[in-house]
Tab-separated table of C-alpha atoms (C1' of nucleotides) in Angstrom:
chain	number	residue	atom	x	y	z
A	133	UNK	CA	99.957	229.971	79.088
A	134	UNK	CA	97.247	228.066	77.358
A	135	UNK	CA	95.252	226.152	79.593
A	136	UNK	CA	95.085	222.418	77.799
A	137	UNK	CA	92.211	221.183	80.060
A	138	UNK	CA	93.742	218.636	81.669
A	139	UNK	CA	91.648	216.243	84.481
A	140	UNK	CA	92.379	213.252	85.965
A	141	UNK	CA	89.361	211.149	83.467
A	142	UNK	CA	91.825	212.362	80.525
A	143	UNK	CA	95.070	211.522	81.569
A	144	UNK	CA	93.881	208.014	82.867
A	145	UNK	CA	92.122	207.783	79.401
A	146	UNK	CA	95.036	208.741	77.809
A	147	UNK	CA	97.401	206.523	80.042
A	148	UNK	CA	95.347	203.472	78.170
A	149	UNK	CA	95.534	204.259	75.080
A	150	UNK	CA	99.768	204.924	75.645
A	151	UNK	CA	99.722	201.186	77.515
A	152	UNK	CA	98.378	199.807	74.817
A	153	UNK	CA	100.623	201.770	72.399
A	154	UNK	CA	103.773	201.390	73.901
A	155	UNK	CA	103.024	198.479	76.588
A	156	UNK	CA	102.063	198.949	80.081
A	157	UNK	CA	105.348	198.902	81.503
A	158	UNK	CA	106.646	201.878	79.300
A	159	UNK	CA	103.536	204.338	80.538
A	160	UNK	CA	105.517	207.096	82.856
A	161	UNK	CA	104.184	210.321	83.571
A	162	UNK	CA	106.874	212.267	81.191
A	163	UNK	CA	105.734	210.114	78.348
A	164	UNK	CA	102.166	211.114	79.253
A	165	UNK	CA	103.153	215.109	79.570
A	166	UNK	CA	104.535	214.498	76.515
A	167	UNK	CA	101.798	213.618	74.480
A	168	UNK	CA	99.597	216.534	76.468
A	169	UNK	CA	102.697	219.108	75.121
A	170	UNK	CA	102.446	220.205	79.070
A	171	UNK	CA	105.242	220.341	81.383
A	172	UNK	CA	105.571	216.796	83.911
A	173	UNK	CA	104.806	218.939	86.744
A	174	UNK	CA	101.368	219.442	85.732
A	175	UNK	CA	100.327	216.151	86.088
A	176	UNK	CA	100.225	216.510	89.428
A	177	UNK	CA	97.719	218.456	90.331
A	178	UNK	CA	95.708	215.617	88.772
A	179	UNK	CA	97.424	212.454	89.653
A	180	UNK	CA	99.553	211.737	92.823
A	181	UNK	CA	102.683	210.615	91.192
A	182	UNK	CA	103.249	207.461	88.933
A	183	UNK	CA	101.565	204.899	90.767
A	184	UNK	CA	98.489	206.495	91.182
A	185	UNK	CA	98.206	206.683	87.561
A	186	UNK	CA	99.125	203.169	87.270
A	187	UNK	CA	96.708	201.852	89.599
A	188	UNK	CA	94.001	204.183	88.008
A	189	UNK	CA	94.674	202.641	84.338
A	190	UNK	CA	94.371	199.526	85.964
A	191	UNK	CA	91.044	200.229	87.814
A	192	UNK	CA	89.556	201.778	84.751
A	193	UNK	CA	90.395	198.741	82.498
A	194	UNK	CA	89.121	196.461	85.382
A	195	UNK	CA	85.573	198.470	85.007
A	196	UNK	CA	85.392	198.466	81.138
A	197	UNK	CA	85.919	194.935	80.862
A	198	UNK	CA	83.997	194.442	83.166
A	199	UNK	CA	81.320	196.082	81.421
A	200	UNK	CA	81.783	194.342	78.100
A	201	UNK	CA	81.554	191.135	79.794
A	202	UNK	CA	78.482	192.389	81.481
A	203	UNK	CA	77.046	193.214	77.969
A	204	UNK	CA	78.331	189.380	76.742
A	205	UNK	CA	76.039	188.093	79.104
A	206	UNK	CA	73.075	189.481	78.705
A	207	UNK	CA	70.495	186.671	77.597
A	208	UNK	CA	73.007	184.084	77.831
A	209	UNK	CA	73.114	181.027	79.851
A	210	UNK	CA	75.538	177.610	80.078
A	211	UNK	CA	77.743	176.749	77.212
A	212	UNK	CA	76.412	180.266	75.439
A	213	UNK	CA	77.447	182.449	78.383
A	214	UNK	CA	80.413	181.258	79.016
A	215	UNK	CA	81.949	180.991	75.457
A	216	UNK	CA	80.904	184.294	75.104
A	217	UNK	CA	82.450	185.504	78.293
A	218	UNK	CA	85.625	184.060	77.685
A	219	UNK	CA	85.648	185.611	74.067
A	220	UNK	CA	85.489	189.003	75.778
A	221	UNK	CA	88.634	188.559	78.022
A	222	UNK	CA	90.339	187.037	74.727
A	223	UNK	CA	89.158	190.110	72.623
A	224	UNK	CA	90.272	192.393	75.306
A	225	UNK	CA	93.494	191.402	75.643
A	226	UNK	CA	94.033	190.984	71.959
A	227	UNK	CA	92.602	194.691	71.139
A	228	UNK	CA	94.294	196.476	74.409
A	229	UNK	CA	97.200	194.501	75.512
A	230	UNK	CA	98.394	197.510	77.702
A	231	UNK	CA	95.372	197.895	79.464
A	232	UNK	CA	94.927	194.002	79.554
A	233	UNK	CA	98.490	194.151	81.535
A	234	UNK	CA	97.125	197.113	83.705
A	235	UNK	CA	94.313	194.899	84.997
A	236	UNK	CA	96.802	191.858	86.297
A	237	UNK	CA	98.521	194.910	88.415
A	238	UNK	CA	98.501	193.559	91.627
A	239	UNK	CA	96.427	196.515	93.260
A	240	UNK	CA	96.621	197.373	97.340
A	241	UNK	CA	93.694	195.869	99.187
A	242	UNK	CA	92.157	198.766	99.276
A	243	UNK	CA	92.090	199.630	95.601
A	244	UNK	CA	91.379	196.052	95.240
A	245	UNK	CA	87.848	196.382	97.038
A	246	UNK	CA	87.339	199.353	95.447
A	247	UNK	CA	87.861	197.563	92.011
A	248	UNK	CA	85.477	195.421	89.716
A	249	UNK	CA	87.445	193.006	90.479
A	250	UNK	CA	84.353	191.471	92.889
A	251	UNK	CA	81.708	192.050	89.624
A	252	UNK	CA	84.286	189.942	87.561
A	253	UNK	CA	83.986	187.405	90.685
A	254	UNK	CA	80.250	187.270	90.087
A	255	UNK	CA	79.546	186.823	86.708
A	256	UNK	CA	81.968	184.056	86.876
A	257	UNK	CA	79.990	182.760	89.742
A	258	UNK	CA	76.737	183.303	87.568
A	259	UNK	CA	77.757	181.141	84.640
A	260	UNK	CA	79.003	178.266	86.842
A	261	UNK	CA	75.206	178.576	88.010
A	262	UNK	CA	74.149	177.512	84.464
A	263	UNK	CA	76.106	174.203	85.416
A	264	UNK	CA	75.074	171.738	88.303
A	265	UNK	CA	77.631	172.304	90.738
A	266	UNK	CA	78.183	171.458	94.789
A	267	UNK	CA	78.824	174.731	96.397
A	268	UNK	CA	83.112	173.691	96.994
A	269	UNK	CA	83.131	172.624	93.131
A	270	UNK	CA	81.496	175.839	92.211
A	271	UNK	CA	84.490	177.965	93.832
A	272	UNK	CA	86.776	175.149	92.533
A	273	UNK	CA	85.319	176.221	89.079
A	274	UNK	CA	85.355	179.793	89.507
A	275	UNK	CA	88.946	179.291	89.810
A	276	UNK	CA	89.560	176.990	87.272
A	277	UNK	CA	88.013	179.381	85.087
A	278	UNK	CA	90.181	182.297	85.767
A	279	UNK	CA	93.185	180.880	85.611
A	280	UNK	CA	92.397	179.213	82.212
A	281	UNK	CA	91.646	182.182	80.806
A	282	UNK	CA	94.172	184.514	82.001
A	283	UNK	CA	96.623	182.367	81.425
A	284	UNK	CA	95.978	181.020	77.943
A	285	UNK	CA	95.261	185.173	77.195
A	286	UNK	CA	98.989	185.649	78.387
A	287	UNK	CA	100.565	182.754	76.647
A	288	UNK	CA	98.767	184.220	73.429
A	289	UNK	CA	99.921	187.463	74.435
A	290	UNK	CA	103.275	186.537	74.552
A	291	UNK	CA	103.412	184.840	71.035
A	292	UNK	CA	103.182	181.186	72.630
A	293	UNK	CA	100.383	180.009	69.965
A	294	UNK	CA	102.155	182.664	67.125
A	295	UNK	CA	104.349	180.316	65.084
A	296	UNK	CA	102.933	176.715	65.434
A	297	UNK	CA	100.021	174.307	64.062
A	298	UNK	CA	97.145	174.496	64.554
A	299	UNK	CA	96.576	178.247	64.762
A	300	UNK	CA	94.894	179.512	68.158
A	301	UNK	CA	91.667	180.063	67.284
A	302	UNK	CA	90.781	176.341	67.142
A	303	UNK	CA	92.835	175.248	70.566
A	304	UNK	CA	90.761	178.291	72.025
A	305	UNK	CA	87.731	176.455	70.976
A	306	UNK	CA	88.994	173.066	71.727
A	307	UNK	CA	89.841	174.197	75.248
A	308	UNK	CA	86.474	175.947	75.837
A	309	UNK	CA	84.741	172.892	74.564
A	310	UNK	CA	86.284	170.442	76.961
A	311	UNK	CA	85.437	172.917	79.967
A	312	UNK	CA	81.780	172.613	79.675
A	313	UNK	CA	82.251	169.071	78.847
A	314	UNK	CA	84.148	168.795	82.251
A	315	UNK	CA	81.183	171.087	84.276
A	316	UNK	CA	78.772	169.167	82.951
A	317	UNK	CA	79.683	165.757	83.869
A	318	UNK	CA	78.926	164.546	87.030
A	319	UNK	CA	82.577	163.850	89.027
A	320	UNK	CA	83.466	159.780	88.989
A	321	UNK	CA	82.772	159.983	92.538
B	202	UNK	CA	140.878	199.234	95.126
B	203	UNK	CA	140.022	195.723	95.997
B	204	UNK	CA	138.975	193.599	93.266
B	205	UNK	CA	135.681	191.696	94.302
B	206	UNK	CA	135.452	189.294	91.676
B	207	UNK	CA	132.498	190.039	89.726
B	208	UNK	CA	131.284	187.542	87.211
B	209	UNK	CA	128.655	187.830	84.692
B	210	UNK	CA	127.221	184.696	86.436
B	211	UNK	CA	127.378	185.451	89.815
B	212	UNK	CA	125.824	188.953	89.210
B	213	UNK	CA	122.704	187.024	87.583
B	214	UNK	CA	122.570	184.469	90.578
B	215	UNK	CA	122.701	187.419	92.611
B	216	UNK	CA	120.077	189.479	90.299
B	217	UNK	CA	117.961	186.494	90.985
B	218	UNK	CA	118.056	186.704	94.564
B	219	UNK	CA	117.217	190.278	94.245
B	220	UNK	CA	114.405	189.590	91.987
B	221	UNK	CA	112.737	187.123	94.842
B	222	UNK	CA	113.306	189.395	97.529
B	223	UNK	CA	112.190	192.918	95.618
B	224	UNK	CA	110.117	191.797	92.863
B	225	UNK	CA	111.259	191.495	89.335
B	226	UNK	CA	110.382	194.530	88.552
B	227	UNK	CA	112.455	196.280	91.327
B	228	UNK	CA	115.306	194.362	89.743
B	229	UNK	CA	117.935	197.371	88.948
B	230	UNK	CA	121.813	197.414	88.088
B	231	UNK	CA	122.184	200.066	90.841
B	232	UNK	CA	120.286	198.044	93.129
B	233	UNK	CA	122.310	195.067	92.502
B	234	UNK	CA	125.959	197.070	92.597
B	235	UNK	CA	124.861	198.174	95.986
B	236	UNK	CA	124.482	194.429	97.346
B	237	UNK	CA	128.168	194.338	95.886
B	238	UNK	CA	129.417	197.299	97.511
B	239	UNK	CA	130.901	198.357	93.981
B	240	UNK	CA	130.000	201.449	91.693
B	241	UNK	CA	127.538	201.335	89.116
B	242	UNK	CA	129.711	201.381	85.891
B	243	UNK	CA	131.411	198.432	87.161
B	244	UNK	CA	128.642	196.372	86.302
B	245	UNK	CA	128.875	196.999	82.599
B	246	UNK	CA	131.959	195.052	82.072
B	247	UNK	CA	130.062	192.026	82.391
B	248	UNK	CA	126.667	192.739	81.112
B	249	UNK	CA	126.083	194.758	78.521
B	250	UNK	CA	122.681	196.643	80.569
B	251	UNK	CA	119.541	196.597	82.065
B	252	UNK	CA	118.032	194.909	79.811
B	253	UNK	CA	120.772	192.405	79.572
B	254	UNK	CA	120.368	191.419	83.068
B	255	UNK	CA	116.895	191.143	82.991
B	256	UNK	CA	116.864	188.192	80.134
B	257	UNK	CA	119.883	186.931	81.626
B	258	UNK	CA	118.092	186.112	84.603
B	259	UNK	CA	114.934	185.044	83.009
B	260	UNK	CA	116.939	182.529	80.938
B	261	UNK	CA	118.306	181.205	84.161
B	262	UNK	CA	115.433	180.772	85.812
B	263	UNK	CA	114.153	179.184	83.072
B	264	UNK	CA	116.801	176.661	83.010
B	265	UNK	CA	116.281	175.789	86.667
B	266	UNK	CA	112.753	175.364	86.769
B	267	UNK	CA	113.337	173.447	83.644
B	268	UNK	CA	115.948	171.101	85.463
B	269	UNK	CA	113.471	170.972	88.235
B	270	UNK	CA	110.776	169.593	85.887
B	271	UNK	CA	113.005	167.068	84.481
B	272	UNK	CA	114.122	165.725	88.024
B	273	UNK	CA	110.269	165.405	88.550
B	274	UNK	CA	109.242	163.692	86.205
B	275	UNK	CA	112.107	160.774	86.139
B	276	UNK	CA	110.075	157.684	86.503
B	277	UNK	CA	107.459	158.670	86.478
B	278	UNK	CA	103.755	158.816	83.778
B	279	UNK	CA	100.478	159.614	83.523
B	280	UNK	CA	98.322	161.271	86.245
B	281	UNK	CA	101.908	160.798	88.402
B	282	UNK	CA	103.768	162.698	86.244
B	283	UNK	CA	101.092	165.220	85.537
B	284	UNK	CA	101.090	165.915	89.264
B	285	UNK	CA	104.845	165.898	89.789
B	286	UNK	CA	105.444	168.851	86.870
B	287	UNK	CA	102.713	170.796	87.515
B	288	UNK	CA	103.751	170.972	91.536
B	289	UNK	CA	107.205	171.966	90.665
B	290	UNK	CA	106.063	174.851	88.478
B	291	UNK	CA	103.505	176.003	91.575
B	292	UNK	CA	106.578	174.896	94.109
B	293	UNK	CA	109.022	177.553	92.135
B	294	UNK	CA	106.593	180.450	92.013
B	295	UNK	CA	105.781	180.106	95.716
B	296	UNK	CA	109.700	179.737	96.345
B	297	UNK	CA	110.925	181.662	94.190
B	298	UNK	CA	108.558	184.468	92.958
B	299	UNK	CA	110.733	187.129	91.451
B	300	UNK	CA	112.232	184.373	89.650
B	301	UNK	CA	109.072	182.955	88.041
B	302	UNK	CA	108.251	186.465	87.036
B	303	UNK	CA	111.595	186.352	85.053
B	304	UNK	CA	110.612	183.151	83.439
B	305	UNK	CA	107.788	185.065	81.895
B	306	UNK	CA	109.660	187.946	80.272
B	307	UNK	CA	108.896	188.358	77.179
B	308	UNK	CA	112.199	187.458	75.020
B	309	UNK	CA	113.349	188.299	71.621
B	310	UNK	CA	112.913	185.441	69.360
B	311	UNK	CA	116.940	184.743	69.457
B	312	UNK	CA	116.775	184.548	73.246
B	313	UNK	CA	113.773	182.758	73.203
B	314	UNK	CA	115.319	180.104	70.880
B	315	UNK	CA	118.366	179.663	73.189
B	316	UNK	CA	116.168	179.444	75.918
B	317	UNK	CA	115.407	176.153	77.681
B	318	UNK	CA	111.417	177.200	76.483
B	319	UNK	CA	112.030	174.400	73.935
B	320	UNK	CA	112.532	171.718	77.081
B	321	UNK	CA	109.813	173.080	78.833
B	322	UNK	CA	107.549	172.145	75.918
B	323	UNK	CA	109.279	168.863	74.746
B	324	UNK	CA	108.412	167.488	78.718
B	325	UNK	CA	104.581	168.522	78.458
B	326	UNK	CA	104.688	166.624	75.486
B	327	UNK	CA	106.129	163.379	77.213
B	328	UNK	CA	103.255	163.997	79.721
B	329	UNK	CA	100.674	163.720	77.007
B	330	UNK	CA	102.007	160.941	76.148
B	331	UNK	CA	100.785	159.036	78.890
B	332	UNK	CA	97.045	159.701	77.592
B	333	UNK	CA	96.041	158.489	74.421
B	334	UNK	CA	95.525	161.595	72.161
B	335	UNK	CA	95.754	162.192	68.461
B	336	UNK	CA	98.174	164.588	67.158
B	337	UNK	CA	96.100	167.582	67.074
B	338	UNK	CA	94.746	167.244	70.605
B	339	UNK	CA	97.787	166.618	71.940
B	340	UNK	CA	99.077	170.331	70.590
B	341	UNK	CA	95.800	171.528	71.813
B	342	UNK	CA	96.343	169.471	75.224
B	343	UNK	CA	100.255	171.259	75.531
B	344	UNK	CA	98.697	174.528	75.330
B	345	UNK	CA	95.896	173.909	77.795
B	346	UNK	CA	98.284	172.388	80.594
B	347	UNK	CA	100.355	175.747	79.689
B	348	UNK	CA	97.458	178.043	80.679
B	349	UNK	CA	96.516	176.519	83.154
B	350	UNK	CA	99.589	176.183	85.198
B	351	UNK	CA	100.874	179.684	83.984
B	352	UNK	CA	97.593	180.934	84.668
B	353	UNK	CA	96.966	179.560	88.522
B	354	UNK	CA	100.084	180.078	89.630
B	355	UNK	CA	99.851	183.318	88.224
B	356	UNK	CA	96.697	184.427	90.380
B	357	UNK	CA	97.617	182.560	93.605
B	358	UNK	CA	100.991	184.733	93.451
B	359	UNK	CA	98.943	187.680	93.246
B	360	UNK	CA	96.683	186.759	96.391
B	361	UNK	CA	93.869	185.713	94.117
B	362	UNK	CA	92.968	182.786	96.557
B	363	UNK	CA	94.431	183.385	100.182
B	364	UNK	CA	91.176	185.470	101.568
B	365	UNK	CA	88.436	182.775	101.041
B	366	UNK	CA	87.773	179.223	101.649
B	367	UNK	CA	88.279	176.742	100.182
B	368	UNK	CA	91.935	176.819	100.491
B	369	UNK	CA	94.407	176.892	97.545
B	370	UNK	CA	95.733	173.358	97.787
B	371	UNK	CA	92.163	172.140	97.707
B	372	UNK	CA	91.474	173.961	94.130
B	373	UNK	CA	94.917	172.668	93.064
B	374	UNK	CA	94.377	169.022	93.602
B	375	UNK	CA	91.029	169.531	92.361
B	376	UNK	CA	91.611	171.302	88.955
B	377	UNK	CA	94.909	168.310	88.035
B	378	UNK	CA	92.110	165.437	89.146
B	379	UNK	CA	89.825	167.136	86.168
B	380	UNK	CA	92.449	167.653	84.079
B	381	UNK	CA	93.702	163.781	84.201
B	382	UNK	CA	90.320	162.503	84.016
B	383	UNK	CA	89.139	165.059	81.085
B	384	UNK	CA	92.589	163.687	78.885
B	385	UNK	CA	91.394	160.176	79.911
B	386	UNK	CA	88.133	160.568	78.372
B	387	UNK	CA	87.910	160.448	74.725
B	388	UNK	CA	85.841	163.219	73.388
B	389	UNK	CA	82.540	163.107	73.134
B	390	UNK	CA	82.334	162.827	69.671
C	20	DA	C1'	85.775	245.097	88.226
C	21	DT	C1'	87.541	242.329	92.069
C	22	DG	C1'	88.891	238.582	94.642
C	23	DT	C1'	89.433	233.579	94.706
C	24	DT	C1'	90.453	229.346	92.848
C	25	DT	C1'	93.269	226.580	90.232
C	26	DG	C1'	95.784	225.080	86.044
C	27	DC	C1'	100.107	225.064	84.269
C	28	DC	C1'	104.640	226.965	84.849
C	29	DT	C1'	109.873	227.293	86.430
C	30	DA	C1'	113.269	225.556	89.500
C	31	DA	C1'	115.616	222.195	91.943
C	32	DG	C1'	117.100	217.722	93.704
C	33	DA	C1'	117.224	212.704	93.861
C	34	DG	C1'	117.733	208.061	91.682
C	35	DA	C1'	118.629	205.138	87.638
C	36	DA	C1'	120.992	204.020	83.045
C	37	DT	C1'	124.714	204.564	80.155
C	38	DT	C1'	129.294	205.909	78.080
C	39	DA	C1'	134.223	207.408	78.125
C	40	DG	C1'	138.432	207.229	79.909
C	41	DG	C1'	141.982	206.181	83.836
C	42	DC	C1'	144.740	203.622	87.292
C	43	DA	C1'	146.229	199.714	89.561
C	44	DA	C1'	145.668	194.706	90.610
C	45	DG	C1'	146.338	190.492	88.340
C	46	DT	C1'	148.579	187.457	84.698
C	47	DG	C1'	152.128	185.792	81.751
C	48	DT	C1'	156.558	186.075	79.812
C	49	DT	C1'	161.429	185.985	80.067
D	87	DA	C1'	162.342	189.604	89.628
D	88	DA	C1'	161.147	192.879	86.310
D	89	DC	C1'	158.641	193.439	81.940
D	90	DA	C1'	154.657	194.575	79.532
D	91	DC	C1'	149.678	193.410	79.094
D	92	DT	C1'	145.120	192.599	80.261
D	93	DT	C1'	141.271	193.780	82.774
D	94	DG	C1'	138.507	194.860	86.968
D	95	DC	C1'	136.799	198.565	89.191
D	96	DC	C1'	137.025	203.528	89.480
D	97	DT	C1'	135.694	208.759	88.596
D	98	DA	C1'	133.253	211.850	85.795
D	99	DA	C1'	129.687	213.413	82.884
D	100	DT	C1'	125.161	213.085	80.350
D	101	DT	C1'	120.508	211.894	79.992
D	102	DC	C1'	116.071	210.666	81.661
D	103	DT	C1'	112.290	209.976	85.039
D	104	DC	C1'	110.028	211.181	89.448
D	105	DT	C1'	108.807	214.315	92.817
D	106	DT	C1'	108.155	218.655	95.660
D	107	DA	C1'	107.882	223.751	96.289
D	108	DG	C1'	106.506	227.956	95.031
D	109	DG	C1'	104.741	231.531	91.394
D	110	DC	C1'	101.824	233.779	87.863
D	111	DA	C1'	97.950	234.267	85.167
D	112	DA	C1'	93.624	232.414	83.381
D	113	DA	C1'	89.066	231.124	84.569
D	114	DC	C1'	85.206	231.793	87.618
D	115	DA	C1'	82.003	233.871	91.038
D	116	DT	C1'	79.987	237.785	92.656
DNA sequence: ATGTTTGCCTAAGAGAATTAGGCAAGTGTT
DNA sequence: AACACTTGCCTAATTCTCTTAGGCAAACAT
């Protein structure tokens, strides 16, 4: 009985790389024993059961995009920064849809905390700070933000833009131009 | 053996009831022969699978919010209208949240055509035409208003807002007051 | 070499999806 | 009212996934 040299940093890894293959939804622990040649009952030694490994893919693409959007902002600041950090949640999604998907899991609070979900919270936070904002606006922002992106990443996702004029690429920048037009400008009272 | 009168139609009403109570997801033929107190295999007489159900009930909850939008928006333009639609799209997710989960299955491109997706996007466009935009803004404008709804609805399901001040309404109002004044504005160039 | 840990196994049982084939409750004809 | 006919719901069987329990041997420590 050859030991494959299983751990729980592999199988998460490879849980990723099968989202993105196959689509978040699809990722079950057979399909991952599977591609491991290793009997289903293995896997649990290293994961608890199915959900556990679907709340770890989702915590480990929460931290690696969180990472590349840490790396997007270095030396940025206004317009810069936050062009560049909506590019990374656009490239992410486009380049690992399954572990995009695994990262709008809705996690248990405690897995939440644990997350990067509050790092993604902060950087957002940072590049409002680029713009002049009251402190109520700023949160108003941070949300505004979010739910641009994530949604127009879905819509994307889901072929929305696919078969229409103009292509996405120039609504993207459209839509990212008007938002720092809107931060910037003062509110007509 | 008393006949209970399935229908293909009541067993997606009822699939949509499900879906709201249990989440999408959770959405099962067994689950939803059990509410009927009827065996499994019954259920294939009038839908064809799992799968089957699934779009059937995303196309119906696509028609209803769709009908929804369209009693919304019946005299009414501009920033009024713009408010009216995008409160019935937050209205039905809060209402009806296995059912807006539904609406954004991903569909094959022949269920997607003989969905009411086609309404949905012929309304935004009536919207936009409230504001005076050229024709390539105005595409740019349908997709924004599409992210943005999709995408805040999307996160306040998930819990995104309910832990922290200010509260979600607030953000809400906020965010379609920037909207309606950033389509006012012509563009800065 | 020896004992301990532990990685991967077999076995077994439950729930979900799907297909094939059967009987009786309805429906329509005469 | 009796006829066949359609069809709604059934039983039965197969496949697949998830999960737990318990076992053997490989890796590791000494």
């Amino acid at each position: 009985m050859a030991r494959v040299g299983l751990t729980t940093e592999r199988l998460v890894r490879a849980g990723a790389e099968l989202a993105d293959e196959v689509g978040f939804d699809q990722v079950t622990v057979s399909a991952l024993a599977r591609r491991f040649d290793v009997k289903v009952a293995s896997l649990y030694s290293h994961l608890k059961g199915s959900q556990d490994l679907r709340t770890r893919i989702a915590l480990f693409a929460l931290e690696e995009l969180a990472d590349r959007a840490a790396d997007a902002l270095a030396g940025r600041a206004g317009r810069d920064a936050l062009i560049a950090f909506a590019g990374v949640y656009r490239d992410y999604a486009r380049e690992h849809p399954g572990r995009y998907a695994a990262a709008r899991l809705r996690l248990d609070p405690e897995a939440a905390a644990a997350s990067a979900g509050g790092r993604h919270a902060r950087m957002t936070r940072a590049i409002l700070r680029g713009y002049d904002l009251t402190e109520p606006d700023q949160t108003h922002a941070v949300r505004l933000l979010g739910s641009v992106f994530h949604g127009y990443v879905s819509l994307e996702l889901a072929g929305g833009f696919s078969h229409s004029a103009p292509d996405s690429q120039e609504t993207w920048t459209w839509i990212l131009d008007r938002l720092d037009t809107m931060l910037r400008d003062r509110p007509p009272a």
